[in-house]
Amino acid sequence: GAGVSQSPSNKVTEKGKDVELRCDPISGHTALYWYRQSLGQGLEFLIYFQGNSAPDKSGLPSDRFSAERTGGSVSTLTIQRTQQEDSAVYLCASSLGLKNIQYFGAGTRLSVL
Amino acid sequence: AQSVAQPEDQVNVAEGNPLTVKCTYSVSGNPYLFWYVQYPNRGLQFLLKYITGDNLVKGSYGFEAEFNKSQTSFHLKKPSALVSDSALYFCAVRGMNRDDKIIFGKGTRLHILP
């Protein structure tokens, strides 16, 4: 079956522009996570969604970052007024529940010039 | 608060030798523990997990990990390393509370030398 799909795979943008990153989780997975992986760094938790519960936004680095998950499926991570330090690989993962294995997408590599 | 530590940024091992990648954790109560691997230009892949039961967990590609409650560790091991094992390895932990989320370590880069 299909895995976690992320688009675009690469995004180059100019400083100050807004970007939207999309994640299509595995069908039926109730939990969805966004992470950021910077060069030489580990995984930085950003936000997660679990079913109909309010999302845990505790990892979002600033109010320029937001995410939504429509209909319990597709999620969009939006970064407003991008900065060069936002350049990283943004990874999405989904799982059947919070204690289950996470399945990761290939990521979106964001480059802010 | 939950935390996970991978004390080594990089581990170098000669091909054919045993390898260990270290991980320690802190959670309230019993943990759920995971290892993931990231090959170059790829997403993370699940290797193995400990939920309950035997302390020695076997996973993909010949890897195993041992849960040690007294030392709060979950080190990843393999008896004989392959060059193809060279990758970035992440340890992750989650507590059993409903609102707990999975926390990842910073990762350890494993280099297997031919």
PDB file of C-alpha atoms in Angstrom:
ATOM      1  CA  GLY A   1       0.000   0.000   0.000  1.00  0.00           C
ATOM      2  CA  ALA A   2       0.989   3.635  -0.287  1.00  0.00           C
ATOM      3  CA  GLY A   3       3.274   5.087   2.324  1.00  0.00           C
ATOM      4  CA  VAL A   4       3.441   8.614   3.664  1.00  0.00           C
ATOM      5  CA  SER A   5       3.659  11.063   0.799  1.00  0.00           C
ATOM      6  CA  GLN A   6       5.144  14.541   1.072  1.00  0.00           C
ATOM      7  CA  SER A   7       5.158  17.294  -1.494  1.00  0.00           C
ATOM      8  CA  PRO A   8       7.036  19.025  -2.856  1.00  0.00           C
ATOM      9  CA  SER A   9      10.218  17.018  -2.426  1.00  0.00           C
ATOM     10  CA  ASN A  10      12.271  20.182  -2.831  1.00  0.00           C
ATOM     11  CA  LYS A  11      11.288  23.811  -2.373  1.00  0.00           C
ATOM     12  CA  VAL A  12      13.471  26.835  -3.004  1.00  0.00           C
ATOM     13  CA  THR A  13      12.045  30.153  -1.907  1.00  0.00           C
ATOM     14  CA  GLU A  14      13.124  33.691  -1.249  1.00  0.00           C
ATOM     15  CA  LYS A  15      13.407  35.126   2.216  1.00  0.00           C
ATOM     16  CA  GLY A  16      10.121  36.661   3.290  1.00  0.00           C
ATOM     17  CA  LYS A  17       7.892  34.465   1.159  1.00  0.00           C
ATOM     18  CA  ASP A  18       5.316  32.057   2.569  1.00  0.00           C
ATOM     19  CA  VAL A  19       5.536  28.318   1.873  1.00  0.00           C
ATOM     20  CA  GLU A  20       3.156  25.403   2.276  1.00  0.00           C
ATOM     21  CA  LEU A  21       4.341  21.845   2.735  1.00  0.00           C
ATOM     22  CA  ARG A  22       1.934  18.979   2.299  1.00  0.00           C
ATOM     23  CA  CYS A  23       1.747  15.580   3.974  1.00  0.00           C
ATOM     24  CA  ASP A  24      -0.536  12.753   2.921  1.00  0.00           C
ATOM     25  CA  PRO A  25      -0.474  10.112   5.678  1.00  0.00           C
ATOM     26  CA  ILE A  26      -1.155   6.423   5.412  1.00  0.00           C
ATOM     27  CA  SER A  27      -4.886   5.826   5.185  1.00  0.00           C
ATOM     28  CA  GLY A  28      -6.403   5.066   8.573  1.00  0.00           C
ATOM     29  CA  HIS A  29      -3.540   6.465  10.611  1.00  0.00           C
ATOM     30  CA  THR A  30      -4.939   8.692  13.311  1.00  0.00           C
ATOM     31  CA  ALA A  31      -1.684  10.270  14.452  1.00  0.00           C
ATOM     32  CA  LEU A  32       0.354  12.649  12.279  1.00  0.00           C
ATOM     33  CA  TYR A  33       3.632  14.325  13.196  1.00  0.00           C
ATOM     34  CA  TRP A  34       5.791  17.050  11.712  1.00  0.00           C
ATOM     35  CA  TYR A  35       9.530  17.218  12.416  1.00  0.00           C
ATOM     36  CA  ARG A  36      12.383  19.399  11.230  1.00  0.00           C
ATOM     37  CA  GLN A  37      15.835  18.032  10.511  1.00  0.00           C
ATOM     38  CA  SER A  38      18.574  20.576  10.049  1.00  0.00           C
ATOM     39  CA  LEU A  39      21.999  19.753   8.643  1.00  0.00           C
ATOM     40  CA  GLY A  40      23.982  17.945  11.290  1.00  0.00           C
ATOM     41  CA  GLN A  41      21.092  18.039  13.737  1.00  0.00           C
ATOM     42  CA  GLY A  42      18.677  15.469  15.012  1.00  0.00           C
ATOM     43  CA  LEU A  43      14.942  15.467  14.658  1.00  0.00           C
ATOM     44  CA  GLU A  44      13.190  18.499  16.078  1.00  0.00           C
ATOM     45  CA  PHE A  45       9.559  17.882  16.971  1.00  0.00           C
ATOM     46  CA  LEU A  46       7.213  20.548  15.618  1.00  0.00           C
ATOM     47  CA  ILE A  47       3.590  19.483  16.016  1.00  0.00           C
ATOM     48  CA  TYR A  48       1.398  16.439  16.159  1.00  0.00           C
ATOM     49  CA  PHE A  49      -2.237  15.638  15.545  1.00  0.00           C
ATOM     50  CA  GLN A  50      -4.092  12.746  17.164  1.00  0.00           C
ATOM     51  CA  GLY A  51      -7.600  12.035  15.953  1.00  0.00           C
ATOM     52  CA  ASN A  52     -10.010  14.817  16.830  1.00  0.00           C
ATOM     53  CA  SER A  53      -7.971  16.045  19.794  1.00  0.00           C
ATOM     54  CA  ALA A  54      -6.447  19.497  19.841  1.00  0.00           C
ATOM     55  CA  PRO A  55      -2.992  19.353  18.244  1.00  0.00           C
ATOM     56  CA  ASP A  56       0.140  19.539  20.346  1.00  0.00           C
ATOM     57  CA  LYS A  57       1.858  22.649  19.002  1.00  0.00           C
ATOM     58  CA  SER A  58       4.531  22.790  21.667  1.00  0.00           C
ATOM     59  CA  GLY A  59       7.398  22.301  19.216  1.00  0.00           C
ATOM     60  CA  LEU A  60       6.594  25.093  16.783  1.00  0.00           C
ATOM     61  CA  PRO A  61       9.593  27.473  16.911  1.00  0.00           C
ATOM     62  CA  SER A  62       7.676  30.704  16.292  1.00  0.00           C
ATOM     63  CA  ASP A  63       4.268  32.060  15.363  1.00  0.00           C
ATOM     64  CA  ARG A  64       5.369  32.055  11.723  1.00  0.00           C
ATOM     65  CA  PHE A  65       4.805  28.315  11.780  1.00  0.00           C
ATOM     66  CA  SER A  66       1.357  26.752  11.692  1.00  0.00           C
ATOM     67  CA  ALA A  67      -0.189  23.488  10.628  1.00  0.00           C
ATOM     68  CA  GLU A  68      -3.601  22.099  10.008  1.00  0.00           C
ATOM     69  CA  ARG A  69      -5.030  18.706   9.312  1.00  0.00           C
ATOM     70  CA  THR A  70      -8.215  18.626   7.320  1.00  0.00           C
ATOM     71  CA  GLY A  71     -10.702  15.825   7.703  1.00  0.00           C
ATOM     72  CA  GLY A  72      -8.293  13.827   9.808  1.00  0.00           C
ATOM     73  CA  SER A  73      -6.149  13.078   6.793  1.00  0.00           C
ATOM     74  CA  VAL A  74      -3.963  15.455   4.767  1.00  0.00           C
ATOM     75  CA  SER A  75      -1.895  17.973   6.695  1.00  0.00           C
ATOM     76  CA  THR A  76      -0.324  21.238   5.601  1.00  0.00           C
ATOM     77  CA  LEU A  77       2.582  22.924   7.371  1.00  0.00           C
ATOM     78  CA  THR A  78       2.752  26.638   6.600  1.00  0.00           C
ATOM     79  CA  ILE A  79       5.752  28.851   7.200  1.00  0.00           C
ATOM     80  CA  GLN A  80       5.109  32.541   6.822  1.00  0.00           C
ATOM     81  CA  ARG A  81       7.752  35.156   6.039  1.00  0.00           C
ATOM     82  CA  THR A  82      10.446  32.511   5.671  1.00  0.00           C
ATOM     83  CA  GLN A  83      13.911  33.147   7.066  1.00  0.00           C
ATOM     84  CA  GLN A  84      17.211  31.561   6.082  1.00  0.00           C
ATOM     85  CA  GLU A  85      17.309  29.643   9.355  1.00  0.00           C
ATOM     86  CA  ASP A  86      14.109  27.868   8.269  1.00  0.00           C
ATOM     87  CA  SER A  87      16.164  25.966   5.678  1.00  0.00           C
ATOM     88  CA  ALA A  88      15.952  22.295   6.614  1.00  0.00           C
ATOM     89  CA  VAL A  89      14.311  19.003   5.720  1.00  0.00           C
ATOM     90  CA  TYR A  90      10.748  18.849   6.991  1.00  0.00           C
ATOM     91  CA  LEU A  91       9.616  15.317   7.754  1.00  0.00           C
ATOM     92  CA  CYS A  92       6.107  14.051   8.239  1.00  0.00           C
ATOM     93  CA  ALA A  93       5.196  10.771   9.915  1.00  0.00           C
ATOM     94  CA  SER A  94       1.966   8.970  10.648  1.00  0.00           C
ATOM     95  CA  SER A  95       1.004   6.120  12.935  1.00  0.00           C
ATOM     96  CA  LEU A  96      -2.031   4.178  14.042  1.00  0.00           C
ATOM     97  CA  GLY A  97      -1.737   5.690  17.475  1.00  0.00           C
ATOM     98  CA  LEU A  98       0.713   7.387  19.726  1.00  0.00           C
ATOM     99  CA  LYS A  99       2.484   4.203  20.812  1.00  0.00           C
ATOM    100  CA  ASN A 100       2.646   2.644  17.395  1.00  0.00           C
ATOM    101  CA  ILE A 101       5.422   2.656  14.849  1.00  0.00           C
ATOM    102  CA  GLN A 102       5.788   5.899  12.952  1.00  0.00           C
ATOM    103  CA  TYR A 103       6.047   5.724   9.181  1.00  0.00           C
ATOM    104  CA  PHE A 104       7.982   8.589   7.681  1.00  0.00           C
ATOM    105  CA  GLY A 105       7.721  10.341   4.373  1.00  0.00           C
ATOM    106  CA  ALA A 106      10.814  11.158   2.342  1.00  0.00           C
ATOM    107  CA  GLY A 107      10.643  14.765   3.472  1.00  0.00           C
ATOM    108  CA  THR A 108      10.584  18.193   1.873  1.00  0.00           C
ATOM    109  CA  ARG A 109      13.938  19.926   1.555  1.00  0.00           C
ATOM    110  CA  LEU A 110      13.325  23.643   2.036  1.00  0.00           C
ATOM    111  CA  SER A 111      15.969  26.129   0.962  1.00  0.00           C
ATOM    112  CA  VAL A 112      15.428  29.791   1.795  1.00  0.00           C
ATOM    113  CA  LEU A 113      17.682  32.103  -0.199  1.00  0.00           C
TER     114      LEU A 113
ATOM    115  CA  ALA B   1       9.596  15.373  31.417  1.00  0.00           C
ATOM    116  CA  GLN B   2      10.651  12.827  28.859  1.00  0.00           C
ATOM    117  CA  SER B   3      14.103  12.877  27.350  1.00  0.00           C
ATOM    118  CA  VAL B   4      16.411  10.665  25.333  1.00  0.00           C
ATOM    119  CA  ALA B   5      20.156  10.921  24.931  1.00  0.00           C
ATOM    120  CA  GLN B   6      22.499   9.488  22.333  1.00  0.00           C
ATOM    121  CA  PRO B   7      25.899  10.342  23.791  1.00  0.00           C
ATOM    122  CA  GLU B   8      27.905   9.639  20.621  1.00  0.00           C
ATOM    123  CA  ASP B   9      27.593  11.826  17.552  1.00  0.00           C
ATOM    124  CA  GLN B  10      29.548   9.271  15.509  1.00  0.00           C
ATOM    125  CA  VAL B  11      30.641   5.668  15.886  1.00  0.00           C
ATOM    126  CA  ASN B  12      33.279   4.024  13.695  1.00  0.00           C
ATOM    127  CA  VAL B  13      33.448   0.236  13.467  1.00  0.00           C
ATOM    128  CA  ALA B  14      35.454  -2.067  11.222  1.00  0.00           C
ATOM    129  CA  GLU B  15      33.425  -4.350   8.990  1.00  0.00           C
ATOM    130  CA  GLY B  16      32.803  -7.707  10.645  1.00  0.00           C
ATOM    131  CA  ASN B  17      33.215  -6.356  14.165  1.00  0.00           C
ATOM    132  CA  PRO B  18      30.333  -6.044  16.637  1.00  0.00           C
ATOM    133  CA  LEU B  19      28.736  -2.626  16.917  1.00  0.00           C
ATOM    134  CA  THR B  20      26.911  -0.795  19.678  1.00  0.00           C
ATOM    135  CA  VAL B  21      25.034   2.492  19.422  1.00  0.00           C
ATOM    136  CA  LYS B  22      24.126   3.879  22.815  1.00  0.00           C
ATOM    137  CA  CYS B  23      20.844   5.325  24.016  1.00  0.00           C
ATOM    138  CA  THR B  24      19.623   6.347  27.447  1.00  0.00           C
ATOM    139  CA  TYR B  25      16.227   7.724  28.343  1.00  0.00           C
ATOM    140  CA  SER B  26      14.155   9.336  31.038  1.00  0.00           C
ATOM    141  CA  VAL B  27      10.390   8.936  31.403  1.00  0.00           C
ATOM    142  CA  SER B  28       7.955   8.645  34.255  1.00  0.00           C
ATOM    143  CA  GLY B  29       6.758   5.080  34.458  1.00  0.00           C
ATOM    144  CA  ASN B  30       7.521   2.423  31.893  1.00  0.00           C
ATOM    145  CA  PRO B  31       8.763   3.454  28.460  1.00  0.00           C
ATOM    146  CA  TYR B  32       8.012   2.593  24.901  1.00  0.00           C
ATOM    147  CA  LEU B  33      11.386   2.560  23.095  1.00  0.00           C
ATOM    148  CA  PHE B  34      12.209   2.633  19.394  1.00  0.00           C
ATOM    149  CA  TRP B  35      15.156   2.631  17.021  1.00  0.00           C
ATOM    150  CA  TYR B  36      14.963   4.141  13.539  1.00  0.00           C
ATOM    151  CA  VAL B  37      17.567   4.288  10.770  1.00  0.00           C
ATOM    152  CA  GLN B  38      18.027   6.922   8.086  1.00  0.00           C
ATOM    153  CA  TYR B  39      20.026   6.033   5.000  1.00  0.00           C
ATOM    154  CA  PRO B  40      21.438   8.894   2.889  1.00  0.00           C
ATOM    155  CA  ASN B  41      18.728  10.934   1.167  1.00  0.00           C
ATOM    156  CA  ARG B  42      16.012   8.685   2.559  1.00  0.00           C
ATOM    157  CA  GLY B  43      13.303   9.012   5.174  1.00  0.00           C
ATOM    158  CA  LEU B  44      13.514   7.291   8.525  1.00  0.00           C
ATOM    159  CA  GLN B  45      12.782   3.574   8.675  1.00  0.00           C
ATOM    160  CA  PHE B  46      11.655   1.637  11.714  1.00  0.00           C
ATOM    161  CA  LEU B  47      14.171  -0.919  13.032  1.00  0.00           C
ATOM    162  CA  LEU B  48      12.740  -2.278  16.264  1.00  0.00           C
ATOM    163  CA  LYS B  49      10.750  -1.421  19.363  1.00  0.00           C
ATOM    164  CA  TYR B  50      10.361  -2.409  22.993  1.00  0.00           C
ATOM    165  CA  ILE B  51       6.912  -2.235  24.519  1.00  0.00           C
ATOM    166  CA  THR B  52       6.905  -5.020  27.077  1.00  0.00           C
ATOM    167  CA  GLY B  53       8.191  -8.566  27.498  1.00  0.00           C
ATOM    168  CA  ASP B  54      11.695  -9.823  26.778  1.00  0.00           C
ATOM    169  CA  ASN B  55      14.414  -7.284  27.390  1.00  0.00           C
ATOM    170  CA  LEU B  56      16.251  -8.345  24.225  1.00  0.00           C
ATOM    171  CA  VAL B  57      14.409  -7.191  21.142  1.00  0.00           C
ATOM    172  CA  LYS B  58      15.298  -8.355  17.658  1.00  0.00           C
ATOM    173  CA  GLY B  59      14.646  -6.193  14.645  1.00  0.00           C
ATOM    174  CA  SER B  60      15.354  -5.689  10.977  1.00  0.00           C
ATOM    175  CA  TYR B  61      18.704  -6.261   9.229  1.00  0.00           C
ATOM    176  CA  GLY B  62      20.099  -8.349  12.093  1.00  0.00           C
ATOM    177  CA  PHE B  63      19.926  -5.564  14.653  1.00  0.00           C
ATOM    178  CA  GLU B  64      18.879  -6.067  18.246  1.00  0.00           C
ATOM    179  CA  ALA B  65      18.536  -3.881  21.303  1.00  0.00           C
ATOM    180  CA  GLU B  66      18.567  -4.597  24.998  1.00  0.00           C
ATOM    181  CA  PHE B  67      16.246  -2.836  27.402  1.00  0.00           C
ATOM    182  CA  ASN B  68      17.938  -2.247  30.740  1.00  0.00           C
ATOM    183  CA  LYS B  69      15.533  -0.726  33.226  1.00  0.00           C
ATOM    184  CA  SER B  70      18.054  -0.156  36.010  1.00  0.00           C
ATOM    185  CA  GLN B  71      20.401   1.724  33.693  1.00  0.00           C
ATOM    186  CA  THR B  72      17.541   3.327  31.702  1.00  0.00           C
ATOM    187  CA  SER B  73      19.276   2.290  28.522  1.00  0.00           C
ATOM    188  CA  PHE B  74      18.269   0.791  25.199  1.00  0.00           C
ATOM    189  CA  HIS B  75      21.513   0.256  23.282  1.00  0.00           C
ATOM    190  CA  LEU B  76      21.399  -0.924  19.677  1.00  0.00           C
ATOM    191  CA  LYS B  77      23.673  -3.813  18.776  1.00  0.00           C
ATOM    192  CA  LYS B  78      24.692  -6.024  15.907  1.00  0.00           C
ATOM    193  CA  PRO B  79      27.136  -8.951  16.166  1.00  0.00           C
ATOM    194  CA  SER B  80      28.877  -8.347  12.827  1.00  0.00           C
ATOM    195  CA  ALA B  81      28.775  -4.986  11.072  1.00  0.00           C
ATOM    196  CA  LEU B  82      28.336  -4.543   7.333  1.00  0.00           C
ATOM    197  CA  VAL B  83      29.442  -1.560   5.265  1.00  0.00           C
ATOM    198  CA  SER B  84      25.801  -1.170   4.248  1.00  0.00           C
ATOM    199  CA  ASP B  85      24.910  -0.512   7.899  1.00  0.00           C
ATOM    200  CA  SER B  86      26.511   2.921   7.582  1.00  0.00           C
ATOM    201  CA  ALA B  87      23.682   5.376   8.271  1.00  0.00           C
ATOM    202  CA  LEU B  88      22.201   7.739  10.853  1.00  0.00           C
ATOM    203  CA  TYR B  89      20.499   5.987  13.766  1.00  0.00           C
ATOM    204  CA  PHE B  90      17.850   7.535  15.998  1.00  0.00           C
ATOM    205  CA  CYS B  91      16.636   6.322  19.363  1.00  0.00           C
ATOM    206  CA  ALA B  92      13.137   7.386  20.458  1.00  0.00           C
ATOM    207  CA  VAL B  93      11.129   7.097  23.649  1.00  0.00           C
ATOM    208  CA  ARG B  94       7.548   7.629  24.709  1.00  0.00           C
ATOM    209  CA  GLY B  95       5.930   7.412  28.110  1.00  0.00           C
ATOM    210  CA  MET B  96       2.699   5.566  28.733  1.00  0.00           C
ATOM    211  CA  ASN B  97       0.611   8.599  29.600  1.00  0.00           C
ATOM    212  CA  ARG B  98      -2.092   9.429  27.087  1.00  0.00           C
ATOM    213  CA  ASP B  99      -0.634  12.836  26.278  1.00  0.00           C
ATOM    214  CA  ASP B 100       2.970  11.661  25.965  1.00  0.00           C
ATOM    215  CA  LYS B 101       4.512  12.026  22.524  1.00  0.00           C
ATOM    216  CA  ILE B 102       7.499  10.292  20.988  1.00  0.00           C
ATOM    217  CA  ILE B 103      10.794  12.087  21.587  1.00  0.00           C
ATOM    218  CA  PHE B 104      13.767  11.426  19.303  1.00  0.00           C
ATOM    219  CA  GLY B 105      17.425  11.602  20.163  1.00  0.00           C
ATOM    220  CA  LYS B 106      19.843  13.709  18.136  1.00  0.00           C
ATOM    221  CA  GLY B 107      21.033  10.705  16.187  1.00  0.00           C
ATOM    222  CA  THR B 108      24.313   8.803  15.929  1.00  0.00           C
ATOM    223  CA  ARG B 109      26.132   8.502  12.640  1.00  0.00           C
ATOM    224  CA  LEU B 110      27.501   5.002  12.191  1.00  0.00           C
ATOM    225  CA  HIS B 111      30.473   4.508   9.871  1.00  0.00           C
ATOM    226  CA  ILE B 112      31.412   0.949   8.999  1.00  0.00           C
ATOM    227  CA  LEU B 113      34.938   0.844   7.651  1.00  0.00           C
ATOM    228  CA  PRO B 114      35.757  -1.764   4.975  1.00  0.00           C
TER     229      PRO B 114
END
